[in-house]
Amino acid sequence: MRKLTDKELQAIQDSIRKKVLSSAEIIMEIYDHYVSHLQEYPKEEFEKQLLELDQKFTYSYCHRLQFELNNYVRTDIGKTQWMVIKKYFCFSRWLYLAGILAILFYVASLAKSEKELKLLFFSPLVLLIAMFIFLGVQWLRKILPIRKLFKGNGVSIESSFSKQFILRIHLPLSLINFIFYVPGFFPENIYSFLSSPSTIALITAIFVLYVISLLEVWKIKSKTALL
Amino acid sequence: MSNNNLIKGSLQTIILKLLEENERMYGYEITQRVKELTAGEIKITEGALYPALHKLEAEGLLSTEIQQVDNRVRKYYSLTKDGQKEVHSKMSELQSFVENLQRIINPGLKPDFSL
């Protein structure tokens, strides 16, 4: 096994760049395969071996891998989050759940105005935005070196996992935006229903569970993915 | 024997068996280990390896772990608890298939494989 020169590493990166991949996980797996393979051969055989690898890792093959990984990640994150949420309803954790509900119902009953209720309602969203910023910094730390390595790839390189997380963070924000800022789409009585303290407390509890579960999924997945 | 069609059906079993013995491995390492064990007679193609690894991961039989190696990230695969259970059933399935194949190829074989 020999150490590849900078020029050779550059040639490998150029070769992978031509595949126009966007999934950081797939790019890194292919890159590791190329480097591990080419390290086994003498300098004179580098060009020939690189060409052989390119014939194996064709554009369509790499994109099929990327497509399948994205599909897998989508279902995997959904499944993991559902598994985490189900755990909150287990006997050992019911006290936490009851505690959160009791606190939220109590705070909602104390609210004197609609403004205070709205504040309670939007509090998990603030948590969601804070989580988005925190996770964003973590993702960037892992993705930036890869982006730098494959600069000029043609498409933005992202972790297949982080894309799904961003989508799941945006989902409740978009839903609330839709309910409150698209007037006339929902019947008028939905707004009076949404201003009742107990409804607000319940919706807030659901959002809190959603945010905490998403954070737990991140904790699980960050050990095994570029998150 | 380097017929890819023959290997295709048992690729998942090969991967699971290797991971049972080696705890954790990365893609290229798997291809090399197979080459080494079969003295180059069986070569796992990259075209088949990664889809199989990703499929096993999606089925929950493999878990992954990333590690920084030199200036790159390496993805290691290892067996999950379900994967460990699956190795045994896949291995006995493959063994009985090979035995049956032997009987077809050599009809003179007795049930205990003596002639």
Short mmCIF file of C-alpha atoms in Angstrom, two decimals, chain B residues 10-105:
data_model
loop_
_atom_site.label_atom_id
_atom_site.label_comp_id
_atom_site.label_asym_id
_atom_site.label_seq_id
_atom_site.Cartn_x
_atom_site.Cartn_y
_atom_site.Cartn_z
CA SER B 10 -25.54 -15.53 -2.20
CA LEU B 11 -23.97 -12.09 -1.96
CA GLN B 12 -26.00 -11.03 1.07
CA THR B 13 -25.07 -14.24 2.89
CA ILE B 14 -21.39 -13.70 2.06
CA ILE B 15 -21.51 -10.14 3.44
CA LEU B 16 -23.33 -11.19 6.61
CA LYS B 17 -20.93 -14.08 7.21
CA LEU B 18 -17.86 -11.87 6.75
CA LEU B 19 -19.24 -9.29 9.13
CA GLU B 20 -20.00 -11.95 11.68
CA GLU B 21 -16.34 -12.92 11.65
CA ASN B 22 -14.83 -9.45 11.37
CA GLU B 23 -17.08 -7.30 13.56
CA ARG B 24 -16.90 -4.26 11.26
CA MET B 25 -15.74 -3.76 7.68
CA TYR B 26 -15.88 -1.12 4.94
CA GLY B 27 -16.92 -1.70 1.35
CA TYR B 28 -13.51 -2.07 -0.26
CA GLU B 29 -12.30 -4.29 2.59
CA ILE B 30 -15.17 -6.72 1.90
CA THR B 31 -14.22 -7.08 -1.78
CA GLN B 32 -10.58 -7.68 -0.83
CA ARG B 33 -11.40 -10.19 1.90
CA VAL B 34 -13.52 -12.26 -0.53
CA LYS B 35 -10.73 -12.12 -3.10
CA GLU B 36 -8.21 -13.21 -0.50
CA LEU B 37 -10.32 -16.07 0.90
CA THR B 38 -11.05 -17.50 -2.55
CA ALA B 39 -7.57 -16.83 -3.98
CA GLY B 40 -9.10 -14.44 -6.49
CA GLU B 41 -11.63 -16.98 -7.78
CA ILE B 42 -14.59 -14.96 -6.59
CA LYS B 43 -14.61 -11.24 -7.20
CA ILE B 44 -17.42 -9.16 -5.77
CA THR B 45 -18.15 -6.36 -8.17
CA GLU B 46 -18.68 -2.87 -6.84
CA GLY B 47 -21.86 -2.72 -8.89
CA ALA B 48 -23.40 -5.41 -6.74
CA LEU B 49 -21.69 -4.76 -3.42
CA TYR B 50 -22.93 -1.29 -2.48
CA PRO B 51 -26.60 -1.84 -3.39
CA ALA B 52 -26.47 -5.05 -1.32
CA LEU B 53 -24.87 -3.28 1.65
CA HIS B 54 -27.39 -0.44 1.48
CA LYS B 55 -30.27 -2.92 1.20
CA LEU B 56 -29.09 -4.85 4.26
CA GLU B 57 -28.75 -1.56 6.12
CA ALA B 58 -32.28 -0.54 5.12
CA GLU B 59 -33.60 -3.91 6.30
CA GLY B 60 -32.04 -3.25 9.70
CA LEU B 61 -29.55 -6.12 9.44
CA LEU B 62 -26.51 -3.83 9.30
CA SER B 63 -25.63 -0.71 11.21
CA THR B 64 -23.09 1.86 10.10
CA GLU B 65 -20.48 3.98 11.74
CA ILE B 66 -18.38 6.73 10.20
CA GLN B 67 -14.76 7.35 10.99
CA GLN B 68 -12.20 9.87 9.80
CA VAL B 69 -9.33 8.15 7.95
CA ASP B 70 -6.56 10.41 6.64
CA ASN B 71 -8.43 13.17 4.85
CA ARG B 72 -11.60 11.25 4.19
CA VAL B 73 -14.59 9.68 5.88
CA ARG B 74 -14.88 5.91 5.97
CA LYS B 75 -18.18 4.11 6.45
CA TYR B 76 -17.95 0.89 8.46
CA TYR B 77 -20.68 -1.73 8.42
CA SER B 78 -21.42 -4.10 11.28
CA LEU B 79 -24.15 -6.57 12.16
CA THR B 80 -27.15 -5.52 14.21
CA LYS B 81 -28.81 -7.99 16.61
CA ASP B 82 -31.28 -8.87 13.85
CA GLY B 83 -28.35 -9.28 11.46
CA GLN B 84 -26.65 -11.72 13.82
CA LYS B 85 -29.80 -13.85 13.92
CA GLU B 86 -30.15 -13.63 10.13
CA VAL B 87 -26.59 -14.94 9.51
CA HIS B 88 -27.46 -18.33 10.95
CA SER B 89 -30.67 -18.77 8.98
CA LYS B 90 -29.03 -17.54 5.75
CA MET B 91 -26.05 -19.84 6.26
CA SER B 92 -28.16 -22.96 6.81
CA GLU B 93 -30.29 -21.96 3.82
CA LEU B 94 -27.16 -21.65 1.66
CA GLN B 95 -25.69 -24.89 3.00
CA SER B 96 -28.80 -26.90 2.20
CA PHE B 97 -28.89 -25.28 -1.26
CA VAL B 98 -25.28 -26.30 -1.92
CA GLU B 99 -26.02 -29.84 -0.73
CA ASN B 100 -29.02 -30.09 -3.04
CA LEU B 101 -26.96 -28.70 -5.89
CA GLN B 102 -24.34 -31.39 -5.23
CA ARG B 103 -27.04 -34.04 -5.47
CA ILE B 104 -28.21 -32.67 -8.81
CA ILE B 105 -24.70 -32.41 -10.20
#
